[in-house]
mmCIF file of C-alpha atoms in Angstrom:
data_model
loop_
_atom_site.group_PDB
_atom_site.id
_atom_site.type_symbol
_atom_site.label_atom_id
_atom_site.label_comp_id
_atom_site.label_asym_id
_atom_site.label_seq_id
_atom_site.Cartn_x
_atom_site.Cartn_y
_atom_site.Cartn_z
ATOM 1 C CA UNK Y 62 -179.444 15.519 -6.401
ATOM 2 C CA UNK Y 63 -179.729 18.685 -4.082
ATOM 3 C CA UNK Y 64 -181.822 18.100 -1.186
ATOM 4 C CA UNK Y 65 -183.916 20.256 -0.254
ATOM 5 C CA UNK Y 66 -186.116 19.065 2.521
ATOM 6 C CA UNK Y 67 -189.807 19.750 2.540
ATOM 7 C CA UNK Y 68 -190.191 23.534 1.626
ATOM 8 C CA UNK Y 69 -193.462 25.528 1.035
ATOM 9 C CA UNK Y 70 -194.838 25.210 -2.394
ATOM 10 C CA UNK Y 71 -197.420 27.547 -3.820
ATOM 11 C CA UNK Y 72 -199.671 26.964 -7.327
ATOM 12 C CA UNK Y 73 -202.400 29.062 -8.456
ATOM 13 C CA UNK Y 74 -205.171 27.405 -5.961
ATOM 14 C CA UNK Y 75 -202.934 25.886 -3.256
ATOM 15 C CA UNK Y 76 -200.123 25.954 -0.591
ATOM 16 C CA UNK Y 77 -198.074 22.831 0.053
ATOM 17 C CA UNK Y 78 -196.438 22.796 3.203
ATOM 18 C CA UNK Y 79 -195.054 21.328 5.982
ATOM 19 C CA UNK Y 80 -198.110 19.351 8.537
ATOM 20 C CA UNK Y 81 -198.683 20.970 11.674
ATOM 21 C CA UNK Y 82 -200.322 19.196 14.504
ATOM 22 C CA UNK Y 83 -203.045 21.800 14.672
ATOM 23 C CA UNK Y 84 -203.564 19.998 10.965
ATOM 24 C CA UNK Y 85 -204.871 16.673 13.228
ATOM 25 C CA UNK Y 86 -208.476 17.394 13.166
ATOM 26 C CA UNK Y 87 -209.137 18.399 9.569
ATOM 27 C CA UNK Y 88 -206.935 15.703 8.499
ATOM 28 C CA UNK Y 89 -209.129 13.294 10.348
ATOM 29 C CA UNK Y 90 -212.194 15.000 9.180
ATOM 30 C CA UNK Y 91 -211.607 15.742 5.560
ATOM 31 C CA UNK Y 92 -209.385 12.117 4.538
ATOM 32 C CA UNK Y 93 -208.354 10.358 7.152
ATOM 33 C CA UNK Y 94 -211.685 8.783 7.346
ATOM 34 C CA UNK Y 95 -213.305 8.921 4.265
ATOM 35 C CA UNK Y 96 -213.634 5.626 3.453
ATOM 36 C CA UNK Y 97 -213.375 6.946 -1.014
ATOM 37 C CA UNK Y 98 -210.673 8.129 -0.175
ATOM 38 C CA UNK Y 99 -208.760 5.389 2.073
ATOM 39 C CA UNK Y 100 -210.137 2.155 -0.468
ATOM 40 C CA UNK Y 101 -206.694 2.555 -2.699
ATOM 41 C CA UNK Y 102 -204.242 3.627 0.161
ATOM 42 C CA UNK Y 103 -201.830 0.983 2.138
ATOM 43 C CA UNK Y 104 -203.503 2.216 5.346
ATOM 44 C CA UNK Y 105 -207.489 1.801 6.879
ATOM 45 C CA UNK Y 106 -209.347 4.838 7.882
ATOM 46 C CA UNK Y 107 -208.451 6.077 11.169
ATOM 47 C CA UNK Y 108 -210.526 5.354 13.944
ATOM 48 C CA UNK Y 109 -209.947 8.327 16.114
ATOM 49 C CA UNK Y 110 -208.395 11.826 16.640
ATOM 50 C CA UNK Y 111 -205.583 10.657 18.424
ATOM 51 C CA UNK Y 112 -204.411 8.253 15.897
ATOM 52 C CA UNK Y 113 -204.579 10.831 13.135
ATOM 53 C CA UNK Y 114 -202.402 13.013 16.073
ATOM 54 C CA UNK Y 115 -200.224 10.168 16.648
ATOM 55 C CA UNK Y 116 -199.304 9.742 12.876
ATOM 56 C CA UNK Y 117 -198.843 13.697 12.408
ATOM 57 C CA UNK Y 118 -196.417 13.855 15.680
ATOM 58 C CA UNK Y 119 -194.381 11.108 14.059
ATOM 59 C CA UNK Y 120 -194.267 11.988 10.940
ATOM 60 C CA UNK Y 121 -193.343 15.839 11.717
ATOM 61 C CA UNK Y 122 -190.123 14.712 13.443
ATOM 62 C CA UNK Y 123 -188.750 12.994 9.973
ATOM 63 C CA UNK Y 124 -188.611 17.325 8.600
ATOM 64 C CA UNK Y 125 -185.527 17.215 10.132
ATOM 65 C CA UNK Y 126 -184.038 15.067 7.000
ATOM 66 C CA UNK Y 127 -183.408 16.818 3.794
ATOM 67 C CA UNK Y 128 -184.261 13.649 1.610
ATOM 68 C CA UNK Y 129 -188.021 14.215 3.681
ATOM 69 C CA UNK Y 130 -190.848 15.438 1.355
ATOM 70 C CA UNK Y 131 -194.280 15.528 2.473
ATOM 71 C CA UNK Y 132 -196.600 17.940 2.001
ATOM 72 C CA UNK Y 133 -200.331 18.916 3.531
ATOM 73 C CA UNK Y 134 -202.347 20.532 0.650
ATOM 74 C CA UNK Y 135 -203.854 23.022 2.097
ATOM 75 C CA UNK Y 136 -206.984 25.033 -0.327
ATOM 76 C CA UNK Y 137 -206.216 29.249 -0.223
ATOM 77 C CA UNK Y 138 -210.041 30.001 -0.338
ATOM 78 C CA UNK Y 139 -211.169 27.255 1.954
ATOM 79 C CA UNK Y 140 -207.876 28.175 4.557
ATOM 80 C CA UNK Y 141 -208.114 24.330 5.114
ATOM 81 C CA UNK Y 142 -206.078 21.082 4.778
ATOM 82 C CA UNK Y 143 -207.721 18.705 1.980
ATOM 83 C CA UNK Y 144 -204.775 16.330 1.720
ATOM 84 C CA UNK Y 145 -201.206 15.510 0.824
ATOM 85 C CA UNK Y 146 -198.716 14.455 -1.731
ATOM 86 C CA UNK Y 147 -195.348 13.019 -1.195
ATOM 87 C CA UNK Y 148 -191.764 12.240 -2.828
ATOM 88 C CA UNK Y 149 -190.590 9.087 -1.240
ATOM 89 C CA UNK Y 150 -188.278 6.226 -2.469
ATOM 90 C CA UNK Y 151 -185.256 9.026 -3.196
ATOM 91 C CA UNK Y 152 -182.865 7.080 -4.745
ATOM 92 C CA UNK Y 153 -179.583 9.516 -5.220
ATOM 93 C CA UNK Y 154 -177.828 7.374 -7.480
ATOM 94 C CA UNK Y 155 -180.523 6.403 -10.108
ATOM 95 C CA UNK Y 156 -181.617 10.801 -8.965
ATOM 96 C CA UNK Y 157 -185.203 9.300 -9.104
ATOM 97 C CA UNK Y 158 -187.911 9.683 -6.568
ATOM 98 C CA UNK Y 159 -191.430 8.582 -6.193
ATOM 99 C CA UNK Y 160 -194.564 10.388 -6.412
ATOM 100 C CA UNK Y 161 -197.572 9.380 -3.482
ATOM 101 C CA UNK Y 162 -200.797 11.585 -2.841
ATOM 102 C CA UNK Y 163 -204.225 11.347 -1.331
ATOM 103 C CA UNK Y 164 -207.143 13.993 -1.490
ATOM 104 C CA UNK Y 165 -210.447 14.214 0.487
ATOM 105 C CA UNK Y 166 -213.099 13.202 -1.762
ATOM 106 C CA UNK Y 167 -215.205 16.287 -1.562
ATOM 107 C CA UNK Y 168 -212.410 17.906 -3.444
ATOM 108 C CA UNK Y 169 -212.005 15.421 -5.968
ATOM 109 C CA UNK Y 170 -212.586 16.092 -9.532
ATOM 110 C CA UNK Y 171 -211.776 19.848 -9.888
ATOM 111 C CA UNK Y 172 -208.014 19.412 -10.893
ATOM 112 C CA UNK Y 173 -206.685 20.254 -7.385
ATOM 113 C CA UNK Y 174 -204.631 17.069 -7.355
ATOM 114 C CA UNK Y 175 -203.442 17.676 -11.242
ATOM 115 C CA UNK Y 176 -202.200 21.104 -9.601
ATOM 116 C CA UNK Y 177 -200.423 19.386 -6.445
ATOM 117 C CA UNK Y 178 -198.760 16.725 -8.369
ATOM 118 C CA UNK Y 179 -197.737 19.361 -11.221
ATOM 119 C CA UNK Y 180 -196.162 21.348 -8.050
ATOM 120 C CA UNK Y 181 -194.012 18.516 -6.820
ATOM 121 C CA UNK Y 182 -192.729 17.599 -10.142
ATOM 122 C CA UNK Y 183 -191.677 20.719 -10.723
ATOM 123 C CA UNK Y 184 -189.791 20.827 -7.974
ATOM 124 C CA UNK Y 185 -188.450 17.451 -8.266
ATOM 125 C CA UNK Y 186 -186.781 18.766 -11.523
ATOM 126 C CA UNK Y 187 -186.266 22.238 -10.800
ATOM 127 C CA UNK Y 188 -184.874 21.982 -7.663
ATOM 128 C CA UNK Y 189 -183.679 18.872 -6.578
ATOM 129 C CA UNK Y 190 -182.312 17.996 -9.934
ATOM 130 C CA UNK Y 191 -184.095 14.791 -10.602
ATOM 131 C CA UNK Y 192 -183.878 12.870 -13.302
ATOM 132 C CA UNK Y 193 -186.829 10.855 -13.354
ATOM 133 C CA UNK Y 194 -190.322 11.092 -11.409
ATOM 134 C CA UNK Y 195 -192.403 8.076 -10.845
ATOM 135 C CA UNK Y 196 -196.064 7.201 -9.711
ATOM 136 C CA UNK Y 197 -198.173 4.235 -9.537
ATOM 137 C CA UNK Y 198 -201.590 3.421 -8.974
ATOM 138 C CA UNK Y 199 -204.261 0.144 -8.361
ATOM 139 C CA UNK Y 200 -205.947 -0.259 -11.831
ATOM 140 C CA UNK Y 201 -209.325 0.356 -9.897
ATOM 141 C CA UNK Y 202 -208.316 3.851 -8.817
ATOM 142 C CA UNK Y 203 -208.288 5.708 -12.663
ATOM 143 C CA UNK Y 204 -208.506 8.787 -11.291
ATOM 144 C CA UNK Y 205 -205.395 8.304 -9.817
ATOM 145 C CA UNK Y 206 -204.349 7.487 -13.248
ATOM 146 C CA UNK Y 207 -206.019 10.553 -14.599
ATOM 147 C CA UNK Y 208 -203.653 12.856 -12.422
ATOM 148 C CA UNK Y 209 -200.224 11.130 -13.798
ATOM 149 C CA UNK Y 210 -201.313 11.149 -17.576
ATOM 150 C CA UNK Y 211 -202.221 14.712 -16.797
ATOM 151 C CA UNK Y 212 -199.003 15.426 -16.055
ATOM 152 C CA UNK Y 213 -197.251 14.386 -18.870
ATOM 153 C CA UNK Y 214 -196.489 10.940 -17.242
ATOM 154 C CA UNK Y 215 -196.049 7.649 -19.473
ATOM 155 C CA UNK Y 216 -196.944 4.397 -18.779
ATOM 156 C CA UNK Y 217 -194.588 2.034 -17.528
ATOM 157 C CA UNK Y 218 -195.747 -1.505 -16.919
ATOM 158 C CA UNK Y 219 -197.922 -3.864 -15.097
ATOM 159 C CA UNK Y 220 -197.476 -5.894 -11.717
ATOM 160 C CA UNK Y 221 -200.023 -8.331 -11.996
ATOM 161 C CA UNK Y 222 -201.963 -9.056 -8.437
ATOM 162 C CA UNK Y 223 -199.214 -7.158 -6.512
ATOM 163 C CA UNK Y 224 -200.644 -5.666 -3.685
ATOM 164 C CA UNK Y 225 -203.698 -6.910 -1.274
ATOM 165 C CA UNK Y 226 -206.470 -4.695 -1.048
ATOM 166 C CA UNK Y 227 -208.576 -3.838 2.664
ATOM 167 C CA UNK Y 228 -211.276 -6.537 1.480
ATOM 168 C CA UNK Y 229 -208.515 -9.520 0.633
ATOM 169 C CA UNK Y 230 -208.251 -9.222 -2.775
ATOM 170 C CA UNK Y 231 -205.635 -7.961 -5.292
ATOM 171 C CA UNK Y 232 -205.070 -5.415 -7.485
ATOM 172 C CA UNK Y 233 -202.700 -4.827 -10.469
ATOM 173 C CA UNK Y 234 -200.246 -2.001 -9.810
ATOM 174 C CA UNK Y 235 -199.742 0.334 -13.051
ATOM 175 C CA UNK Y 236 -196.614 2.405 -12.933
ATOM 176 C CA UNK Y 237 -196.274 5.727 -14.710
ATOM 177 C CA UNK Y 238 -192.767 7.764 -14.960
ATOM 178 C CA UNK Y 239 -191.456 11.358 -16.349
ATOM 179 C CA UNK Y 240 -188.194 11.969 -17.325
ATOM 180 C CA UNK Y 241 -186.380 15.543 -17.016
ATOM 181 C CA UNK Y 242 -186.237 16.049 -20.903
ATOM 182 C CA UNK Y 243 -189.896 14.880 -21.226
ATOM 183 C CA UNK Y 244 -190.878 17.385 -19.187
ATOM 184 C CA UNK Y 245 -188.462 19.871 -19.861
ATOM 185 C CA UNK Y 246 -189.978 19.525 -23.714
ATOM 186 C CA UNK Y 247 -193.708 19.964 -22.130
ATOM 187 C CA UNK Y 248 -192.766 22.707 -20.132
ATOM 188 C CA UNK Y 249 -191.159 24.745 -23.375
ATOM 189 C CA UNK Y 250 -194.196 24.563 -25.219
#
C-alpha cells in the first residue's frame, strides 16, 4: 500500500480533514458529549473542555505518520465540525485497513455519514491501494449497520458477547468488509 497520511477529502456536502485544536469546543459540544452518540463508542462522554483539548493535542501529533488517518467531518453549509471517521488497524501485508466513525446525533439520519464513509473508502482503494476495507458495529447500533450496507459492504460474521458496554453488559460485534473488485464492480455501474 501507498501511504498517504491524512489528506483533505471533499464529497458533495462535506470536507474531511485534518483536527485542529480550535476544533476542541465544537467537538465537545456537538459529540463528545452526547450521550446517543457516545452509548456504542469504546470511550464515555467527556466531562470537560479540556479533556476533549487534551485528546485533540494528542491525537494531532500522530499526523506526522503516513499510516495516520483520521478525519474531522466538518458540514460546508454549517462551517462546523459534526464528527469523524477513521482508517485504523493498517495492516500492509494483508493491504487491509479498518473503517471507525462517530457523528453528532443532530446530524444523524440525513446520509452525511453514508457520504463520509463512501469518502474514505474511496480513498482507501483509490489511493492507498487497499485491498480490502472493513467495519464493525454492536448489533444495538443498526444505524451503524445502515452506513456499511450502504456502502456496498457484506457481512462478515458474529463475535458473540465480545465487547462490554458503559452499563456492564455485552454486545455482539457484527463485522462487515469490501473488497477492491466489489467495489470496483459498484463503482462501474
Amino acid at each position: 500500500m501507498e501511504h498517504k497520511g491524512t489528506v483533505c477529502l471533499e464529497s458533495e456536502r462535506l470536507i474531511l480533514r485534518r483536527y485542529e485544536i480550535s476544533d476542541a469546543p465544537a467537538m465537545f459540544k456537538n459529540w463528545a458529549t452526547d450521550p446517543l452518540t457516545t452509548k456504542y463508542l469504546t470511550w464515555e462522554p467527556h466531562e470537560s473542555l479540556m479533556v476533549t483539548t487534551e485528546f485533540l493535542s494528542g491525537l494531532i501529533t500522530l499526523y506526522s505518520n503516513p499510516k495516520f488517518y483520521t478525519w474531522v467531518i466538518e458540514l460546508k453549509d454549517e462551517n462546523t465540525v459534526i464528527g469523524s471517521v477513521n482508517l485504523h488497524s493498517v495492516t500492509d501485508r494483508d493491504e487491509r485497513v479498518e473503517l471507525g466513525y462517530c457523528m453528532g446525533s443532530r446530524w444523524w439520519n440525513k446520509g452525511l455519514m453514508t457520504e463520509a464513509v463512501g469518502t474514505v473508502i474511496d480513498f482507501a482503494f483509490e489511493h492507498l491501494g487497499a485491498y480490502k476495507v472493513c467495519a464493525e458495529y454492536r448489533e444495538e447500533n443498526v444505524a451503524s449497520g445502515r452506513v456499511m450496507m450502504k456502502n456496498k459492504m457484506v457481512f462478515e460474521g458474529r463475535l458473540r458477547s465480545h465487547v462490554r458496554n458503559n452499563d456492564g453488559s455485552f454486545s455482539d460485534i457484527l463485522y462487515y468488509g469490501i473488497l477492491r473488485d466489489e467495489w470496483l464492480e459498484h463503482k462501474n455501474r
